[in-house]
PDB file as gemmi writes it, atoms N, CA and C in Angstrom:
CRYST1    1.000    1.000    1.000  90.00  90.00  90.00 P 1                      
ATOM      1  N   VAL A   1      14.226  29.083  -4.633  1.00  0.00           N  
ATOM      2  CA  VAL A   1      13.791  28.641  -5.949  1.00  0.00           C  
ATOM      3  C   VAL A   1      12.270  28.605  -5.965  1.00  0.00           C  
ATOM      4  N   ALA A   2      11.692  29.254  -6.923  1.00  0.00           N  
ATOM      5  CA  ALA A   2      10.240  29.274  -7.048  1.00  0.00           C  
ATOM      6  C   ALA A   2       9.767  28.012  -7.759  1.00  0.00           C  
ATOM      7  N   HIS A   3       8.694  27.437  -7.251  1.00  0.00           N  
ATOM      8  CA  HIS A   3       8.100  26.252  -7.862  1.00  0.00           C  
ATOM      9  C   HIS A   3       6.696  26.590  -8.324  1.00  0.00           C  
ATOM     10  N   SER A   4       6.340  26.057  -9.456  1.00  0.00           N  
ATOM     11  CA  SER A   4       4.964  26.235  -9.917  1.00  0.00           C  
ATOM     12  C   SER A   4       4.068  25.261  -9.156  1.00  0.00           C  
ATOM     13  N   ARG A   5       2.786  25.489  -9.195  1.00  0.00           N  
ATOM     14  CA  ARG A   5       1.847  24.561  -8.558  1.00  0.00           C  
ATOM     15  C   ARG A   5       1.973  23.179  -9.183  1.00  0.00           C  
ATOM     16  N   TYR A   6       2.190  23.142 -10.481  1.00  0.00           N  
ATOM     17  CA  TYR A   6       2.329  21.869 -11.186  1.00  0.00           C  
ATOM     18  C   TYR A   6       3.532  21.094 -10.659  1.00  0.00           C  
ATOM     19  N   THR A   7       4.660  21.774 -10.473  1.00  0.00           N  
ATOM     20  CA  THR A   7       5.870  21.122  -9.966  1.00  0.00           C  
ATOM     21  C   THR A   7       5.627  20.564  -8.569  1.00  0.00           C  
ATOM     22  N   LEU A   8       4.975  21.331  -7.705  1.00  0.00           N  
ATOM     23  CA  LEU A   8       4.684  20.852  -6.356  1.00  0.00           C  
ATOM     24  C   LEU A   8       3.737  19.664  -6.400  1.00  0.00           C  
ATOM     25  N   TYR A   9       2.740  19.707  -7.309  1.00  0.00           N  
ATOM     26  CA  TYR A   9       1.800  18.607  -7.456  1.00  0.00           C  
ATOM     27  C   TYR A   9       2.534  17.341  -7.884  1.00  0.00           C  
ATOM     28  N   ILE A  10       3.402  17.445  -8.865  1.00  0.00           N  
ATOM     29  CA  ILE A  10       4.172  16.293  -9.343  1.00  0.00           C  
ATOM     30  C   ILE A  10       5.067  15.765  -8.227  1.00  0.00           C  
ATOM     31  N   SER A  11       5.694  16.643  -7.481  1.00  0.00           N  
ATOM     32  CA  SER A  11       6.546  16.232  -6.376  1.00  0.00           C  
ATOM     33  C   SER A  11       5.755  15.446  -5.335  1.00  0.00           C  
ATOM     34  N   ARG A  12       4.558  15.913  -5.007  1.00  0.00           N  
ATOM     35  CA  ARG A  12       3.714  15.202  -4.038  1.00  0.00           C  
ATOM     36  C   ARG A  12       3.283  13.850  -4.589  1.00  0.00           C  
ATOM     37  N   MET A  13       2.960  13.800  -5.883  1.00  0.00           N  
ATOM     38  CA  MET A  13       2.569  12.527  -6.499  1.00  0.00           C  
ATOM     39  C   MET A  13       3.714  11.530  -6.425  1.00  0.00           C  
ATOM     40  N   GLU A  14       4.934  11.980  -6.715  1.00  0.00           N  
ATOM     41  CA  GLU A  14       6.091  11.090  -6.669  1.00  0.00           C  
ATOM     42  C   GLU A  14       6.317  10.581  -5.253  1.00  0.00           C  
ATOM     43  N   THR A  15       6.148  11.439  -4.262  1.00  0.00           N  
ATOM     44  CA  THR A  15       6.315  11.026  -2.872  1.00  0.00           C  
ATOM     45  C   THR A  15       5.259   9.991  -2.501  1.00  0.00           C  
ATOM     46  N   THR A  16       4.016  10.243  -2.874  1.00  0.00           N  
ATOM     47  CA  THR A  16       2.939   9.299  -2.588  1.00  0.00           C  
ATOM     48  C   THR A  16       3.185   7.972  -3.282  1.00  0.00           C  
ATOM     49  N   THR A  17       3.656   8.010  -4.523  1.00  0.00           N  
ATOM     50  CA  THR A  17       3.955   6.784  -5.253  1.00  0.00           C  
ATOM     51  C   THR A  17       5.067   6.015  -4.573  1.00  0.00           C  
ATOM     52  N   THR A  18       6.104   6.692  -4.135  1.00  0.00           N  
ATOM     53  CA  THR A  18       7.214   6.037  -3.453  1.00  0.00           C  
ATOM     54  C   THR A  18       6.741   5.367  -2.164  1.00  0.00           C  
ATOM     55  N   ILE A  19       5.908   6.053  -1.405  1.00  0.00           N  
ATOM     56  CA  ILE A  19       5.375   5.482  -0.164  1.00  0.00           C  
ATOM     57  C   ILE A  19       4.502   4.273  -0.492  1.00  0.00           C  
ATOM     58  N   ALA A  20       3.645   4.395  -1.492  1.00  0.00           N  
ATOM     59  CA  ALA A  20       2.777   3.287  -1.885  1.00  0.00           C  
ATOM     60  C   ALA A  20       3.602   2.069  -2.308  1.00  0.00           C  
ATOM     61  N   GLN A  21       4.687   2.293  -3.024  1.00  0.00           N  
ATOM     62  CA  GLN A  21       5.546   1.188  -3.448  1.00  0.00           C  
ATOM     63  C   GLN A  21       6.223   0.524  -2.262  1.00  0.00           C  
ATOM     64  N   HIS A  22       6.683   1.310  -1.305  1.00  0.00           N  
ATOM     65  CA  HIS A  22       7.326   0.766  -0.107  1.00  0.00           C  
ATOM     66  C   HIS A  22       6.328  -0.063   0.699  1.00  0.00           C  
ATOM     67  N   VAL A  23       5.154   0.505   0.946  1.00  0.00           N  
ATOM     68  CA  VAL A  23       4.123  -0.197   1.723  1.00  0.00           C  
ATOM     69  C   VAL A  23       3.696  -1.457   0.986  1.00  0.00           C  
ATOM     70  N   GLY A  24       3.507  -1.367  -0.315  1.00  0.00           N  
ATOM     71  CA  GLY A  24       3.117  -2.526  -1.108  1.00  0.00           C  
ATOM     72  C   GLY A  24       4.132  -3.649  -1.051  1.00  0.00           C  
ATOM     73  N   ALA A  25       5.398  -3.300  -1.132  1.00  0.00           N  
ATOM     74  CA  ALA A  25       6.461  -4.308  -1.050  1.00  0.00           C  
ATOM     75  C   ALA A  25       6.469  -4.983   0.318  1.00  0.00           C  
ATOM     76  N   ARG A  26       6.239  -4.210   1.365  1.00  0.00           N  
ATOM     77  CA  ARG A  26       6.187  -4.777   2.725  1.00  0.00           C  
ATOM     78  C   ARG A  26       5.002  -5.728   2.872  1.00  0.00           C  
ATOM     79  N   ILE A  27       3.836  -5.323   2.342  1.00  0.00           N  
ATOM     80  CA  ILE A  27       2.656  -6.191   2.410  1.00  0.00           C  
ATOM     81  C   ILE A  27       2.936  -7.509   1.691  1.00  0.00           C  
ATOM     82  N   ALA A  28       3.504  -7.419   0.487  1.00  0.00           N  
ATOM     83  CA  ALA A  28       3.788  -8.625  -0.293  1.00  0.00           C  
ATOM     84  C   ALA A  28       4.764  -9.540   0.439  1.00  0.00           C  
ATOM     85  N   THR A  29       5.823  -8.970   0.980  1.00  0.00           N  
ATOM     86  CA  THR A  29       6.830  -9.764   1.693  1.00  0.00           C  
ATOM     87  C   THR A  29       6.227 -10.461   2.904  1.00  0.00           C  
ATOM     88  N   LEU A  30       5.490  -9.716   3.703  1.00  0.00           N  
ATOM     89  CA  LEU A  30       4.886 -10.284   4.909  1.00  0.00           C  
ATOM     90  C   LEU A  30       3.814 -11.319   4.567  1.00  0.00           C  
ATOM     91  N   ARG A  31       3.035 -11.046   3.534  1.00  0.00           N  
ATOM     92  CA  ARG A  31       1.993 -11.992   3.117  1.00  0.00           C  
ATOM     93  C   ARG A  31       2.619 -13.322   2.697  1.00  0.00           C  
ATOM     94  N   LYS A  32       3.668 -13.250   1.890  1.00  0.00           N  
ATOM     95  CA  LYS A  32       4.336 -14.469   1.422  1.00  0.00           C  
ATOM     96  C   LYS A  32       4.983 -15.220   2.574  1.00  0.00           C  
ATOM     97  N   ARG A  33       5.574 -14.475   3.510  1.00  0.00           N  
ATOM     98  CA  ARG A  33       6.186 -15.080   4.690  1.00  0.00           C  
ATOM     99  C   ARG A  33       5.168 -15.872   5.505  1.00  0.00           C  
ATOM    100  N   LYS A  34       3.940 -15.378   5.532  1.00  0.00           N  
ATOM    101  CA  LYS A  34       2.860 -16.043   6.281  1.00  0.00           C  
ATOM    102  C   LYS A  34       2.190 -17.133   5.466  1.00  0.00           C  
ATOM    103  N   GLY A  35       2.593 -17.296   4.200  1.00  0.00           N  
ATOM    104  CA  GLY A  35       2.044 -18.348   3.356  1.00  0.00           C  
ATOM    105  C   GLY A  35       0.625 -18.083   2.888  1.00  0.00           C  
ATOM    106  N   LYS A  36       0.260 -16.818   2.782  1.00  0.00           N  
ATOM    107  CA  LYS A  36      -1.091 -16.452   2.359  1.00  0.00           C  
ATOM    108  C   LYS A  36      -1.090 -16.016   0.895  1.00  0.00           C  
ATOM    109  N   THR A  37      -2.202 -16.260   0.225  1.00  0.00           N  
ATOM    110  CA  THR A  37      -2.376 -15.775  -1.140  1.00  0.00           C  
ATOM    111  C   THR A  37      -2.977 -14.372  -1.077  1.00  0.00           C  
ATOM    112  N   GLN A  38      -2.938 -13.672  -2.199  1.00  0.00           N  
ATOM    113  CA  GLN A  38      -3.588 -12.364  -2.262  1.00  0.00           C  
ATOM    114  C   GLN A  38      -5.084 -12.504  -2.011  1.00  0.00           C  
ATOM    115  N   ALA A  39      -5.689 -13.526  -2.583  1.00  0.00           N  
ATOM    116  CA  ALA A  39      -7.124 -13.751  -2.387  1.00  0.00           C  
ATOM    117  C   ALA A  39      -7.421 -14.066  -0.926  1.00  0.00           C  
ATOM    118  N   GLY A  40      -6.572 -14.881  -0.311  1.00  0.00           N  
ATOM    119  CA  GLY A  40      -6.773 -15.239   1.089  1.00  0.00           C  
ATOM    120  C   GLY A  40      -6.653 -14.036   2.011  1.00  0.00           C  
ATOM    121  N   LEU A  41      -5.658 -13.199   1.766  1.00  0.00           N  
ATOM    122  CA  LEU A  41      -5.498 -11.991   2.573  1.00  0.00           C  
ATOM    123  C   LEU A  41      -6.675 -11.055   2.348  1.00  0.00           C  
ATOM    124  N   GLY A  42      -7.091 -10.916   1.101  1.00  0.00           N  
ATOM    125  CA  GLY A  42      -8.234 -10.067   0.797  1.00  0.00           C  
ATOM    126  C   GLY A  42      -9.481 -10.507   1.544  1.00  0.00           C  
ATOM    127  N   LYS A  43      -9.704 -11.802   1.576  1.00  0.00           N  
ATOM    128  CA  LYS A  43     -10.875 -12.336   2.276  1.00  0.00           C  
ATOM    129  C   LYS A  43     -10.808 -12.019   3.771  1.00  0.00           C  
ATOM    130  N   LEU A  44      -9.624 -12.120   4.346  1.00  0.00           N  
ATOM    131  CA  LEU A  44      -9.454 -11.832   5.775  1.00  0.00           C  
ATOM    132  C   LEU A  44      -9.724 -10.378   6.124  1.00  0.00           C  
ATOM    133  N   VAL A  45      -9.408  -9.475   5.200  1.00  0.00           N  
ATOM    134  CA  VAL A  45      -9.538  -8.042   5.504  1.00  0.00           C  
ATOM    135  C   VAL A  45     -10.754  -7.393   4.845  1.00  0.00           C  
ATOM    136  N   GLY A  46     -11.523  -8.172   4.078  1.00  0.00           N  
ATOM    137  CA  GLY A  46     -12.749  -7.652   3.503  1.00  0.00           C  
ATOM    138  C   GLY A  46     -12.607  -6.927   2.174  1.00  0.00           C  
ATOM    139  N   CYS A  47     -11.661  -7.359   1.359  1.00  0.00           N  
ATOM    140  CA  CYS A  47     -11.563  -6.796   0.009  1.00  0.00           C  
ATOM    141  C   CYS A  47     -11.171  -7.916  -0.954  1.00  0.00           C  
ATOM    142  N   ASN A  48     -11.136  -7.616  -2.230  1.00  0.00           N  
ATOM    143  CA  ASN A  48     -10.845  -8.669  -3.206  1.00  0.00           C  
ATOM    144  C   ASN A  48      -9.352  -8.768  -3.532  1.00  0.00           C  
ATOM    145  N   ARG A  49      -9.012  -9.826  -4.255  1.00  0.00           N  
ATOM    146  CA  ARG A  49      -7.616 -10.085  -4.627  1.00  0.00           C  
ATOM    147  C   ARG A  49      -7.031  -8.944  -5.440  1.00  0.00           C  
ATOM    148  N   GLN A  50      -7.826  -8.372  -6.346  1.00  0.00           N  
ATOM    149  CA  GLN A  50      -7.322  -7.296  -7.206  1.00  0.00           C  
ATOM    150  C   GLN A  50      -6.882  -6.090  -6.382  1.00  0.00           C  
ATOM    151  N   ARG A  51      -7.606  -5.765  -5.339  1.00  0.00           N  
ATOM    152  CA  ARG A  51      -7.235  -4.633  -4.496  1.00  0.00           C  
ATOM    153  C   ARG A  51      -5.905  -4.916  -3.784  1.00  0.00           C  
ATOM    154  N   ILE A  52      -5.752  -6.130  -3.269  1.00  0.00           N  
ATOM    155  CA  ILE A  52      -4.481  -6.505  -2.631  1.00  0.00           C  
ATOM    156  C   ILE A  52      -3.356  -6.426  -3.657  1.00  0.00           C  
ATOM    157  N   CYS A  53      -3.614  -6.899  -4.860  1.00  0.00           N  
ATOM    158  CA  CYS A  53      -2.629  -6.827  -5.941  1.00  0.00           C  
ATOM    159  C   CYS A  53      -2.224  -5.378  -6.209  1.00  0.00           C  
ATOM    160  N   ASN A  54      -3.199  -4.481  -6.269  1.00  0.00           N  
ATOM    161  CA  ASN A  54      -2.904  -3.066  -6.508  1.00  0.00           C  
ATOM    162  C   ASN A  54      -2.087  -2.463  -5.368  1.00  0.00           C  
ATOM    163  N   TYR A  55      -2.381  -2.851  -4.143  1.00  0.00           N  
ATOM    164  CA  TYR A  55      -1.588  -2.365  -3.005  1.00  0.00           C  
ATOM    165  C   TYR A  55      -0.149  -2.856  -3.118  1.00  0.00           C  
ATOM    166  N   GLU A  56       0.007  -4.154  -3.374  1.00  0.00           N  
ATOM    167  CA  GLU A  56       1.350  -4.732  -3.441  1.00  0.00           C  
ATOM    168  C   GLU A  56       2.165  -4.167  -4.604  1.00  0.00           C  
ATOM    169  N   ALA A  57       1.510  -3.810  -5.679  1.00  0.00           N  
ATOM    170  CA  ALA A  57       2.205  -3.245  -6.837  1.00  0.00           C  
ATOM    171  C   ALA A  57       2.539  -1.768  -6.641  1.00  0.00           C  
ATOM    172  N   GLY A  58       2.029  -1.182  -5.566  1.00  0.00           N  
ATOM    173  CA  GLY A  58       2.310   0.226  -5.302  1.00  0.00           C  
ATOM    174  C   GLY A  58       1.483   1.179  -6.131  1.00  0.00           C  
ATOM    175  N   ARG A  59       0.423   0.666  -6.750  1.00  0.00           N  
ATOM    176  CA  ARG A  59      -0.444   1.528  -7.557  1.00  0.00           C  
ATOM    177  C   ARG A  59      -1.399   2.340  -6.691  1.00  0.00           C  
ATOM    178  N   VAL A  60      -1.738   1.803  -5.520  1.00  0.00           N  
ATOM    179  CA  VAL A  60      -2.695   2.435  -4.618  1.00  0.00           C  
ATOM    180  C   VAL A  60      -2.178   2.299  -3.196  1.00  0.00           C  
ATOM    181  N   LEU A  61      -2.322   3.346  -2.421  1.00  0.00           N  
ATOM    182  CA  LEU A  61      -1.948   3.311  -1.010  1.00  0.00           C  
ATOM    183  C   LEU A  61      -3.195   3.005  -0.192  1.00  0.00           C  
ATOM    184  N   PRO A  62      -3.168   1.934   0.608  1.00  0.00           N  
ATOM    185  CA  PRO A  62      -4.362   1.590   1.393  1.00  0.00           C  
ATOM    186  C   PRO A  62      -4.699   2.674   2.416  1.00  0.00           C  
ATOM    187  N   ARG A  63      -5.997   2.825   2.698  1.00  0.00           N  
ATOM    188  CA  ARG A  63      -6.415   3.710   3.792  1.00  0.00           C  
ATOM    189  C   ARG A  63      -5.872   3.146   5.094  1.00  0.00           C  
ATOM    190  N   VAL A  64      -5.729   3.997   6.081  1.00  0.00           N  
ATOM    191  CA  VAL A  64      -5.147   3.588   7.361  1.00  0.00           C  
ATOM    192  C   VAL A  64      -5.957   2.481   8.023  1.00  0.00           C  
ATOM    193  N   ASP A  65      -7.294   2.557   7.970  1.00  0.00           N  
ATOM    194  CA  ASP A  65      -8.104   1.517   8.610  1.00  0.00           C  
ATOM    195  C   ASP A  65      -7.890   0.155   7.947  1.00  0.00           C  
ATOM    196  N   LEU A  66      -7.764   0.133   6.631  1.00  0.00           N  
ATOM    197  CA  LEU A  66      -7.523  -1.127   5.938  1.00  0.00           C  
ATOM    198  C   LEU A  66      -6.091  -1.602   6.177  1.00  0.00           C  
ATOM    199  N   LEU A  67      -5.171  -0.687   6.241  1.00  0.00           N  
ATOM    200  CA  LEU A  67      -3.787  -1.037   6.532  1.00  0.00           C  
ATOM    201  C   LEU A  67      -3.688  -1.695   7.911  1.00  0.00           C  
ATOM    202  N   ALA A  68      -4.453  -1.195   8.870  1.00  0.00           N  
ATOM    203  CA  ALA A  68      -4.473  -1.790  10.213  1.00  0.00           C  
ATOM    204  C   ALA A  68      -5.052  -3.202  10.159  1.00  0.00           C  
ATOM    205  N   ARG A  69      -6.089  -3.423   9.349  1.00  0.00           N  
ATOM    206  CA  ARG A  69      -6.665  -4.769   9.215  1.00  0.00           C  
ATOM    207  C   ARG A  69      -5.680  -5.723   8.536  1.00  0.00           C  
ATOM    208  N   ILE A  70      -4.943  -5.207   7.547  1.00  0.00           N  
ATOM    209  CA  ILE A  70      -3.931  -6.040   6.876  1.00  0.00           C  
ATOM    210  C   ILE A  70      -2.847  -6.437   7.873  1.00  0.00           C  
ATOM    211  N   ALA A  71      -2.377  -5.481   8.650  1.00  0.00           N  
ATOM    212  CA  ALA A  71      -1.352  -5.765   9.659  1.00  0.00           C  
ATOM    213  C   ALA A  71      -1.849  -6.822  10.638  1.00  0.00           C  
ATOM    214  N   ALA A  72      -3.072  -6.679  11.116  1.00  0.00           N  
ATOM    215  CA  ALA A  72      -3.634  -7.635  12.062  1.00  0.00           C  
ATOM    216  C   ALA A  72      -3.739  -9.020  11.430  1.00  0.00           C  
ATOM    217  N   ALA A  73      -4.189  -9.086  10.176  1.00  0.00           N  
ATOM    218  CA  ALA A  73      -4.327 -10.374   9.482  1.00  0.00           C  
ATOM    219  C   ALA A  73      -2.972 -11.055   9.285  1.00  0.00           C  
ATOM    220  N   LEU A  74      -1.925 -10.247   9.164  1.00  0.00           N  
ATOM    221  CA  LEU A  74      -0.577 -10.784   8.978  1.00  0.00           C  
ATOM    222  C   LEU A  74       0.152 -10.996  10.309  1.00  0.00           C  
ATOM    223  N   GLY A  75      -0.498 -10.587  11.405  1.00  0.00           N  
ATOM    224  CA  GLY A  75       0.085 -10.798  12.725  1.00  0.00           C  
ATOM    225  C   GLY A  75       1.267  -9.891  13.017  1.00  0.00           C  
ATOM    226  N   VAL A  76       1.246  -8.686  12.455  1.00  0.00           N  
ATOM    227  CA  VAL A  76       2.339  -7.745  12.678  1.00  0.00           C  
ATOM    228  C   VAL A  76       1.762  -6.395  13.118  1.00  0.00           C  
ATOM    229  N   SER A  77       2.622  -5.526  13.591  1.00  0.00           N  
ATOM    230  CA  SER A  77       2.182  -4.184  13.954  1.00  0.00           C  
ATOM    231  C   SER A  77       2.086  -3.336  12.692  1.00  0.00           C  
ATOM    232  N   LEU A  78       1.378  -2.245  12.803  1.00  0.00           N  
ATOM    233  CA  LEU A  78       1.267  -1.316  11.687  1.00  0.00           C  
ATOM    234  C   LEU A  78       2.645  -0.773  11.316  1.00  0.00           C  
ATOM    235  N   ASP A  79       3.504  -0.587  12.295  1.00  0.00           N  
ATOM    236  CA  ASP A  79       4.869  -0.112  12.038  1.00  0.00           C  
ATOM    237  C   ASP A  79       5.667  -1.080  11.153  1.00  0.00           C  
ATOM    238  N   ALA A  80       5.362  -2.363  11.232  1.00  0.00           N  
ATOM    239  CA  ALA A  80       6.085  -3.352  10.426  1.00  0.00           C  
ATOM    240  C   ALA A  80       5.778  -3.208   8.948  1.00  0.00           C  
ATOM    241  N   ILE A  81       4.625  -2.624   8.631  1.00  0.00           N  
ATOM    242  CA  ILE A  81       4.250  -2.421   7.231  1.00  0.00           C  
ATOM    243  C   ILE A  81       4.720  -1.065   6.736  1.00  0.00           C  
ATOM    244  N   ALA A  82       4.507  -0.052   7.544  1.00  0.00           N  
ATOM    245  CA  ALA A  82       4.873   1.308   7.147  1.00  0.00           C  
ATOM    246  C   ALA A  82       6.303   1.561   7.494  1.00  0.00           C  
TER     247      ALA A  82                                                      
END                                                                             
């Protein structure tokens, strides 16, 4: 089956969105389990509450270096988030 570039682009976007939503849900669950607020977690990892909110909502996928800092702040391995 032939795919247009547009179809492949949309497919990649959907995959990225799905991954971002999964990672965001894991961050939110682990953060709440640790009793931390979005602002508190943001302060620990060097970003603001809005950025943490965007990660948890699955709107943005964190860079790997920030994801590692989030994992460390939550006391879990990177695998526990991803």
